[in-house]
Coordinates of C-alpha atoms in Angstrom, one line a residue:
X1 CA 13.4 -18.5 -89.9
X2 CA 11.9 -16.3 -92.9
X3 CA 12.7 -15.6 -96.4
X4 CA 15.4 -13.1 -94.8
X5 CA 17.8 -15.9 -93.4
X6 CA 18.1 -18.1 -96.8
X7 CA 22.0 -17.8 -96.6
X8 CA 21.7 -20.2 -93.7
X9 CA 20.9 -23.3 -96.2
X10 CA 24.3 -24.4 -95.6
X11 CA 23.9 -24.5 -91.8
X12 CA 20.4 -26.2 -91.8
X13 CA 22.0 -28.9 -94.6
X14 CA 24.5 -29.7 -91.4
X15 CA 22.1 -29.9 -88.8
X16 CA 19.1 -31.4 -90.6
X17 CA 19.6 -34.7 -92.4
X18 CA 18.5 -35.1 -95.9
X19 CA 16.2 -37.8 -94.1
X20 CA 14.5 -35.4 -91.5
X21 CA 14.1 -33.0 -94.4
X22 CA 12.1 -35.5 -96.7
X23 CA 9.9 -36.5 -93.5
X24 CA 8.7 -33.2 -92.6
X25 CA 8.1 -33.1 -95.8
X26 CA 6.1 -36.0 -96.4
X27 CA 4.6 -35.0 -92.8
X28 CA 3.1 -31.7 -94.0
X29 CA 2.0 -32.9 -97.4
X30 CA 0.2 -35.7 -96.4
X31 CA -1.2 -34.0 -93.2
X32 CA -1.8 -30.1 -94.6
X33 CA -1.3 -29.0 -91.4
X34 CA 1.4 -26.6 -91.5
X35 CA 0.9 -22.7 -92.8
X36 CA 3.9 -22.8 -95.7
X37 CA 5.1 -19.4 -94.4
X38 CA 6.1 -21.2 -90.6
X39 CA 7.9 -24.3 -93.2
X40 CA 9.1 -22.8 -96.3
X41 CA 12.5 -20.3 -96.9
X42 CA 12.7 -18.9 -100.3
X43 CA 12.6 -21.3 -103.1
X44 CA 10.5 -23.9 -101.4
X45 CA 13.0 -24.5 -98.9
X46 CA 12.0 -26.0 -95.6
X47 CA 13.4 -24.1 -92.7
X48 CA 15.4 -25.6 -89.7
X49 CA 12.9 -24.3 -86.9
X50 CA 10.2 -26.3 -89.0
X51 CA 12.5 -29.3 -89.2
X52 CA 13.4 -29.6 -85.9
X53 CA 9.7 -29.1 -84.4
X54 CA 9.1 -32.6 -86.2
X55 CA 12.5 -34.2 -85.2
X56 CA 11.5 -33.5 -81.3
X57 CA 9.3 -36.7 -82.1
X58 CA 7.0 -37.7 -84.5
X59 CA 5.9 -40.8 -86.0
X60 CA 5.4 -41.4 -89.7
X61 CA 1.8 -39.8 -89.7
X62 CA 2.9 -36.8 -87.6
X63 CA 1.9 -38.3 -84.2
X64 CA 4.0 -36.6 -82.1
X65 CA 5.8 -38.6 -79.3
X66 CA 7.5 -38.4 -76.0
X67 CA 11.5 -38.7 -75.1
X68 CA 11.7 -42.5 -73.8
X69 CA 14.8 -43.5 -72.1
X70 CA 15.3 -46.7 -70.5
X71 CA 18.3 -46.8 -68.5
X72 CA 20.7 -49.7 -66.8
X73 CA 22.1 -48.1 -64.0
X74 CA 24.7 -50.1 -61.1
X75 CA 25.6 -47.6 -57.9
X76 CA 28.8 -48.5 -56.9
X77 CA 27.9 -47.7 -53.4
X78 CA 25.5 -50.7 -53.1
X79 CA 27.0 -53.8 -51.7
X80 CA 23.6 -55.5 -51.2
X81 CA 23.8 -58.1 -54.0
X82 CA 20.1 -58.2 -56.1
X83 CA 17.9 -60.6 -55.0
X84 CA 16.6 -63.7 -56.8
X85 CA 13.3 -65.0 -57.2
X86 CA 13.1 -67.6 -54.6
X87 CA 11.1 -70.1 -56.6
X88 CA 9.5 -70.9 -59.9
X89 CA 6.0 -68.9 -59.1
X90 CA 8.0 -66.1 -58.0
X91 CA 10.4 -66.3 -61.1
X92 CA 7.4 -66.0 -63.6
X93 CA 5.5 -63.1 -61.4
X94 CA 8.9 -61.3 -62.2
X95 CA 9.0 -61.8 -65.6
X96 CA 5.2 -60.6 -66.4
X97 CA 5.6 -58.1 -64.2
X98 CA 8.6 -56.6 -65.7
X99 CA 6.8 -57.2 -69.5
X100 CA 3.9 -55.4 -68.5
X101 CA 5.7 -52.6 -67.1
X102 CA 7.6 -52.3 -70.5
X103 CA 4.2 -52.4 -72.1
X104 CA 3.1 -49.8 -69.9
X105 CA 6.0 -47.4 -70.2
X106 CA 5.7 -47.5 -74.3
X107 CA 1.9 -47.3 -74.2
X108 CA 2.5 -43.5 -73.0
X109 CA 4.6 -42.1 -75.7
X110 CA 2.1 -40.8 -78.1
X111 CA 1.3 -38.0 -75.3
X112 CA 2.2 -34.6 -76.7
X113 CA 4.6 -33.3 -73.6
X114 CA 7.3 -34.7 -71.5
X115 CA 9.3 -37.1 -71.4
X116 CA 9.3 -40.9 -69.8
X117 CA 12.1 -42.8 -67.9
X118 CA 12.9 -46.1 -66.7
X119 CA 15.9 -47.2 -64.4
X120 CA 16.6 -50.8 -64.4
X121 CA 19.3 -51.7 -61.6
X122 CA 22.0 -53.3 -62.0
X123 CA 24.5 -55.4 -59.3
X124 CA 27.9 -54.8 -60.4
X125 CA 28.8 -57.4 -59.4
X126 CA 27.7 -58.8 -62.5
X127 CA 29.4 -56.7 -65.0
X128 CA 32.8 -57.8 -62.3
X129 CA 33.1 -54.3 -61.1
X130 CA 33.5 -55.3 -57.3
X131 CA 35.3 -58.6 -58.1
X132 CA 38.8 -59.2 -56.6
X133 CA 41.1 -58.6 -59.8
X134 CA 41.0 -61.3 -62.5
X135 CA 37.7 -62.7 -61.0
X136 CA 35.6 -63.5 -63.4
X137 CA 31.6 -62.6 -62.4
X138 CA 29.0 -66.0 -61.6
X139 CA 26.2 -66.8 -64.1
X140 CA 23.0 -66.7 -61.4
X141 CA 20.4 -66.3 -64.3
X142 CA 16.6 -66.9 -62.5
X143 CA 15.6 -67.8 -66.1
X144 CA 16.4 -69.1 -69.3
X145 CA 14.4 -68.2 -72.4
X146 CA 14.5 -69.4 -75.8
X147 CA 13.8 -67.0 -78.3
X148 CA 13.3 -66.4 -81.7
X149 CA 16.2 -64.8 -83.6
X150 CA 14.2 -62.1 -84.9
X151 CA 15.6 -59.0 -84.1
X152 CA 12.7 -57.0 -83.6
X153 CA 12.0 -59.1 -79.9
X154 CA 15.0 -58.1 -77.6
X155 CA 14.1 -60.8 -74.5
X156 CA 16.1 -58.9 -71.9
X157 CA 14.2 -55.9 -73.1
X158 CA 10.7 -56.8 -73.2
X159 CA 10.8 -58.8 -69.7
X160 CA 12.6 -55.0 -68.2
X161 CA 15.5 -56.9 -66.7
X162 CA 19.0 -56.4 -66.9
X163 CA 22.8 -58.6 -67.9
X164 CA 22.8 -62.0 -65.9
X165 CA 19.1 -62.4 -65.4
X166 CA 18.3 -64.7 -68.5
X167 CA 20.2 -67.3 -69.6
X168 CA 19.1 -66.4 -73.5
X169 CA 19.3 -68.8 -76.4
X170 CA 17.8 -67.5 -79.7
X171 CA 17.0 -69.3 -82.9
X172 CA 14.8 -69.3 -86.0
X173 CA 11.6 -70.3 -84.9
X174 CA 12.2 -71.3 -81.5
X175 CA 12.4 -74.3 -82.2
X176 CA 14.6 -77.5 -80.2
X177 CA 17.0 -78.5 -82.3
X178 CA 20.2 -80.5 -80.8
X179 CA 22.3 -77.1 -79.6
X180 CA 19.4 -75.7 -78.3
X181 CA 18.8 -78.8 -76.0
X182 CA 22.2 -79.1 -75.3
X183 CA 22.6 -75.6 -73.8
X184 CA 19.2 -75.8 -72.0
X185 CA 21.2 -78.6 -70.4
X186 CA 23.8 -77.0 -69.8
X187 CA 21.6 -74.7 -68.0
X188 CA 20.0 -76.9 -66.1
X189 CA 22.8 -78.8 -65.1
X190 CA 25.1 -75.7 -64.0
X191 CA 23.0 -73.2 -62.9
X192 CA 20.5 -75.0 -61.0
X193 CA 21.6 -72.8 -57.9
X194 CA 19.8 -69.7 -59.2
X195 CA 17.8 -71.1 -62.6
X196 CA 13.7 -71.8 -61.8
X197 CA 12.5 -71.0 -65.3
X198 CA 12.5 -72.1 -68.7
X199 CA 10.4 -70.3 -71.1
X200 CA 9.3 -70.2 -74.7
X201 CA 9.1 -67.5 -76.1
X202 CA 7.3 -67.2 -79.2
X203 CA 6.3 -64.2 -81.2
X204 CA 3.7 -62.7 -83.8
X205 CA 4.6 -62.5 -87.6
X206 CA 7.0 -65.1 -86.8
X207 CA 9.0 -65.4 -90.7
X208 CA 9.4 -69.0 -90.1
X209 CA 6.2 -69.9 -89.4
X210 CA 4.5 -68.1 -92.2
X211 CA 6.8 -69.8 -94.2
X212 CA 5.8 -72.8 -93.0
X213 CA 1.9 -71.6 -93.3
X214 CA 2.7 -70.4 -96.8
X215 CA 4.3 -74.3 -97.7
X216 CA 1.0 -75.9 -96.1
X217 CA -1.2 -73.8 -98.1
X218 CA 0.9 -74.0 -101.4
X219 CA 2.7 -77.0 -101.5
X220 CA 4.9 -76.3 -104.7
X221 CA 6.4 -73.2 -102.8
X222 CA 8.0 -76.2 -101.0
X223 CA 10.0 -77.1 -104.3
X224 CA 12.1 -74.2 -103.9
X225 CA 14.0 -75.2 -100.7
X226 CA 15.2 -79.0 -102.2
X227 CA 18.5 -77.7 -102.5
X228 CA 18.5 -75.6 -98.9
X229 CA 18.9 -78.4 -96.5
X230 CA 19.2 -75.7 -93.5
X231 CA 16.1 -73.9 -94.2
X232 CA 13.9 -77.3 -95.4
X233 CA 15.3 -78.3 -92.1
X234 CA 13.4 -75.3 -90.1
X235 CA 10.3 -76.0 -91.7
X236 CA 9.7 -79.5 -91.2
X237 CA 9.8 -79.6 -88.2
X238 CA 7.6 -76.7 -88.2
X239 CA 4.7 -78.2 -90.7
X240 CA 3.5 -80.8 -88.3
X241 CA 2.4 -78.2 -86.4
X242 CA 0.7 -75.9 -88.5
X243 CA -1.2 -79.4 -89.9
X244 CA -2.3 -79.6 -86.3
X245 CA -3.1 -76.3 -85.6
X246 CA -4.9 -75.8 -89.0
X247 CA -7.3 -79.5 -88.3
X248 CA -8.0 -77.8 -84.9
X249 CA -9.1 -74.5 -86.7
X250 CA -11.0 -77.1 -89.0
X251 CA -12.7 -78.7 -86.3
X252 CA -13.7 -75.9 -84.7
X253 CA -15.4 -73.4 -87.0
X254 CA -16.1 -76.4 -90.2
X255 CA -14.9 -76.8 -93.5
X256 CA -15.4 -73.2 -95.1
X257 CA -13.0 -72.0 -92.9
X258 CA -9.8 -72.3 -95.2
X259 CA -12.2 -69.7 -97.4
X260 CA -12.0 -66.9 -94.7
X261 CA -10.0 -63.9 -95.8
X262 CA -8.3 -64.1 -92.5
X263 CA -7.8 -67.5 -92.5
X264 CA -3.8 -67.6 -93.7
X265 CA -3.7 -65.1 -90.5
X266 CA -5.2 -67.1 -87.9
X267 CA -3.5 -70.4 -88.6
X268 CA -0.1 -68.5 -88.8
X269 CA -1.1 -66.9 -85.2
X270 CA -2.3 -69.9 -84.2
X271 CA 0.4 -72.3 -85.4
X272 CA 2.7 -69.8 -83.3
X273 CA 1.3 -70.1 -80.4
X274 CA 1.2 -73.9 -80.1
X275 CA 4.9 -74.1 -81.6
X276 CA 5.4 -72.4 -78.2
X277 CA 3.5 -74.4 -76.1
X278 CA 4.5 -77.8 -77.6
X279 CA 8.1 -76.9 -77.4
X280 CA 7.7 -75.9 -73.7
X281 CA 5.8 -79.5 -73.1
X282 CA 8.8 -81.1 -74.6
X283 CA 11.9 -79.2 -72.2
X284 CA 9.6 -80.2 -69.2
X285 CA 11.6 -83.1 -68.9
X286 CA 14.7 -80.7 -67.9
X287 CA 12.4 -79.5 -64.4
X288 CA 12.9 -82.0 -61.3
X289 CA 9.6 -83.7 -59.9
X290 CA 9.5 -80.7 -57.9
X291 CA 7.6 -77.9 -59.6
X292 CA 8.6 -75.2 -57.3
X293 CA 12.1 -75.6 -57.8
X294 CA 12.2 -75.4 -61.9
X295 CA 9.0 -75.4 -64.5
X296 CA 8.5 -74.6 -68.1
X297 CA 6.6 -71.8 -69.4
X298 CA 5.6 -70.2 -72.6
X299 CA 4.0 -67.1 -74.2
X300 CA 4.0 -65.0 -77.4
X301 CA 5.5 -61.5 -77.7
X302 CA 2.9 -59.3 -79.6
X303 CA 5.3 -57.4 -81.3
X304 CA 1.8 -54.8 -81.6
X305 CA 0.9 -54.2 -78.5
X306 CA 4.9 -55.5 -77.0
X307 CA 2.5 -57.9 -74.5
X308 CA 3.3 -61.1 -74.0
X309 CA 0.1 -63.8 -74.4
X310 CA -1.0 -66.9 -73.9
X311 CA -5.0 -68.2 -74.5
X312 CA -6.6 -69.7 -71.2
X313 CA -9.3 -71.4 -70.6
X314 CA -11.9 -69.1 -69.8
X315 CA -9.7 -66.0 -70.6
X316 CA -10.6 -64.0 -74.1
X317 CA -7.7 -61.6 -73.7
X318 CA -4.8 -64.1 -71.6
X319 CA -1.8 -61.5 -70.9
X320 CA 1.0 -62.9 -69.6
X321 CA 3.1 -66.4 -69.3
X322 CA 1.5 -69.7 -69.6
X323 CA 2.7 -73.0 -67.8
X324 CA 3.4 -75.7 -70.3
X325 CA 0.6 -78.2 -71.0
X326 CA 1.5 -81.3 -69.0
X327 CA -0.4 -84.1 -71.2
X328 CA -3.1 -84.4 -73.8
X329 CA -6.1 -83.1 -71.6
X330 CA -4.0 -79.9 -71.5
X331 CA -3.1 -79.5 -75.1
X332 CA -7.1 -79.8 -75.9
X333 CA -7.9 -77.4 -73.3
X334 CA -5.2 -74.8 -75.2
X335 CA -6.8 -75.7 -78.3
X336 CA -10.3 -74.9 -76.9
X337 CA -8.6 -71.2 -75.4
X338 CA -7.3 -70.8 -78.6
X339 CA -9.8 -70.9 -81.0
X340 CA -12.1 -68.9 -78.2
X341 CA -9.5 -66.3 -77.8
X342 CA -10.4 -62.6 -79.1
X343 CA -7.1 -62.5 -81.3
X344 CA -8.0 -65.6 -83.4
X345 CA -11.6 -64.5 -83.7
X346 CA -11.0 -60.9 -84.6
X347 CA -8.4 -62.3 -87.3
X348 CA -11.4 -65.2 -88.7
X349 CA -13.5 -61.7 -89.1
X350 CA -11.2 -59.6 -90.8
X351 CA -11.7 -58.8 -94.5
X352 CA -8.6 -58.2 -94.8

C-alpha cells in the first residue's frame, strides 16, 4: 500500500487489530528497521501489508518466528491399540523422550522460514470412538504426575503425549496434602494394570515457593497471611524446606553467602528442586518392593529452556527425570549435585 490507497483505513481497521497495529509499531520504533514509506499511509498511518509482514510471526523484539503446530491426531482405520511402556524404566525413557522432543521442536522456531509440525497419535479408543455404544473408555495411564497448578506448565504438553497417558493431579506447589495422597491412591490401587510411574513435577519461578523464600528472608511478610488459613497452610509446609535448602547453601559456599545478589534466586531454585525430590521420597511408599513394576520420579520443568532437570552426581547440566532419593545418603548426594550444578552457580554469580 502507498499514500494512494488511504480510503482503505476502514478495511485494514477490520483486518488488523488495534493490538497488532501498536506492536508493529512498537516493533519499528524500537528496532528502526523499517523505511517509513514500506509502513506509513498518509497521516502516519501504518499500512496493512506492513502489519501483516509482522503478524506472520514475530516476537516482542521483532524476532521473527516459524508456524508451530502440534497436532493430536486418531485414524480411525487403526485397530492396533497403542502400546504401554512395559515397565517403570521404560515408562520414564518415554516421558524424557517425549520432553526433549518438545524442547527440540520449540528450540527451532526463531528460524526465519517455514513452518514446524508435530503429530502426536492418538488410540480412539480413548476418546470411546470404537467403544460398543454407551461404553465408557478404560483409564490405562503409564504415569501419574503431580504438578504444579501454574498454568504456564501444561504436563501432558511438555512430556508430548496425548489424553489417557497421565493420570494428572495439579496443585499449588506440588505439594502432598491429604487429596493429593488420596488420589495417588487411588491411582495406585486402580490402575496398577497400566500405572509404572509417579512423578514430581516441579517447576522454575514456582509462586509458592518464592513466597515461601520471600517469608524466610523477611519474616514480617509472614504477618500478612494470619488471617489466610489456606495460603499460611501452603507455606508451612513449604518453609521447612527452604530452611533446609538455604543451611545446605550455607554450608556449602560459608556465611556471606546470604549477601550474594543472586542469593534470593538460588535458594528459590534450589528450595524447588528439593520440594520435588522430598515429595517424591515421601509417595515411594505407594511403589511395591518391586522397582520395575512402579517407582517414583521427579524433575523440574525450566519454564526457560521447556527442559525438564534434575542435578546428579557428577552431572553439571542433569536433563531429564530423577529417581527419588531412597534414604539420607541419597538426599546428601542431591544436595552435593545441587550446589555443584551449573544453574545454581550461574545464579550465585549473577549481579543481578
Amino acid at each position: 500500500m502507498d499514500a494512494s490507497t488511504t480510503h482503505l483505513l476502514p478495511q485494514l481497521r477490520s483486518q488488523a487489530s488495534l493490538t497488532q497495529i501498536n506492536r508493529c509499531k512498537a516493533i519499528c520504533r524500537e528496532h528502526a528497521r523499517c523505511r517509513p514509506a514500506d509502513t506509513m499511509l498518509s497521516g502516519g498511518r501504518i499500512s496493512l501489508d506492513h502489519v501483516a509482514s509482522h503478524a506472520q510471526g514475530s516476537s516482542a523484539n521483532g524476532v521473527k518466528l516459524k508456524k508451530v503446530d502440534i497436532t493430536y491426531r486418531y485414524e480411525a482405520r487403526d485397530d492396533q491399540p497403542r502400546l504401554l511402556p512395559p515397565d517403570s524404566t521404560a515408562a520414564l525413557v518415554r516421558l524424557d523422550g517425549g520432553n526433549r522432543e518438545f524442547a527440540a521442536l520449540l528450540d527451532q522456531v526463531t528460524d526465519e522460514t517455514g513452518a514446524i509440525q508435530r503429530v502426536i497419535p492418538v488410540d480412539p479408543r480413548d476418546l470411546g470412538l470404537l467403544q460398543d455404544s454407551g461404553a465408557t473408555p478404560r483409564q490405562t495411564p503409564f504415569a501419574a504426575v503431580v504438578g504444579c497448578s501454574d498454568a504456564r506448565v501444561p504436563v501432558e504438553l511438555i512430556f508430548n503425549q496425548g489424553p489417557n497417558d497421565l493420570f494428572v493431579i495439579r496443585v499449588a506447589g506440588n505439594g502432598l496434602g491429604p487429596d493429593v495422597l488420596g488420589s495417588l491412591k487411588y491411582a495406585t490401587e486402580n490402575l496398577g494394570g497400566s500405572l509404572r510411574l509417579i512423578v514430581v513435577l516441579g517447576h522454575s519461578g514456582c509462586g509458592a515457593l518464592t513466597a515461601a523464600v520471600d517469608v524466610f528472608l523477611n519474616p514480617v511478610d509472614y504477618l500478612p497471611l494470619a488471617t489466610k488459613s489456606s495460603l499460611r497452610n501452603i507455606l508451612d509446609r513449604l518453609l521447612i524446606v527452604v530452611q533446609t535448602s538455604a543451611k545446605r547453601l550455607l554450608a556449602a559456599f560459608g556465611p556471606d553467602i546470604a549477601q550474594r545478589p543472586g542469593y534470593r534466586q538460588a535458594l528459590i531454585e534450589t528450595s524447588i528442586v528439593t520440594n520435588a525430590a522430598l515429595a517424591a521420597h515421601s509417595i515411594s511408599e505407594f511403589a511395591p518392593n518391586d522397582p520395575s513394576r512402579l517407582k517414583a520420579a521427579y524433575g523440574v520443568y525450566l519454564l526457560e529452556t521447556r527442559e525438564v532437570w534434575a542435578p546428579r552426581p557428577g552431572e553439571l547440566k542433569g536433563t531429564g527425570l530423577a529417581e527419588a532419593p531412597r534414604d539420607l545418603a541419597g538426599f546428601v548426594e542431591l544436595g552435593d549435585a545441587l550446589v555443584q550444578s551449573e544453574r545454581i552457580i550461574s545464579f550465585l554469580k549473577s549481579q543481578k
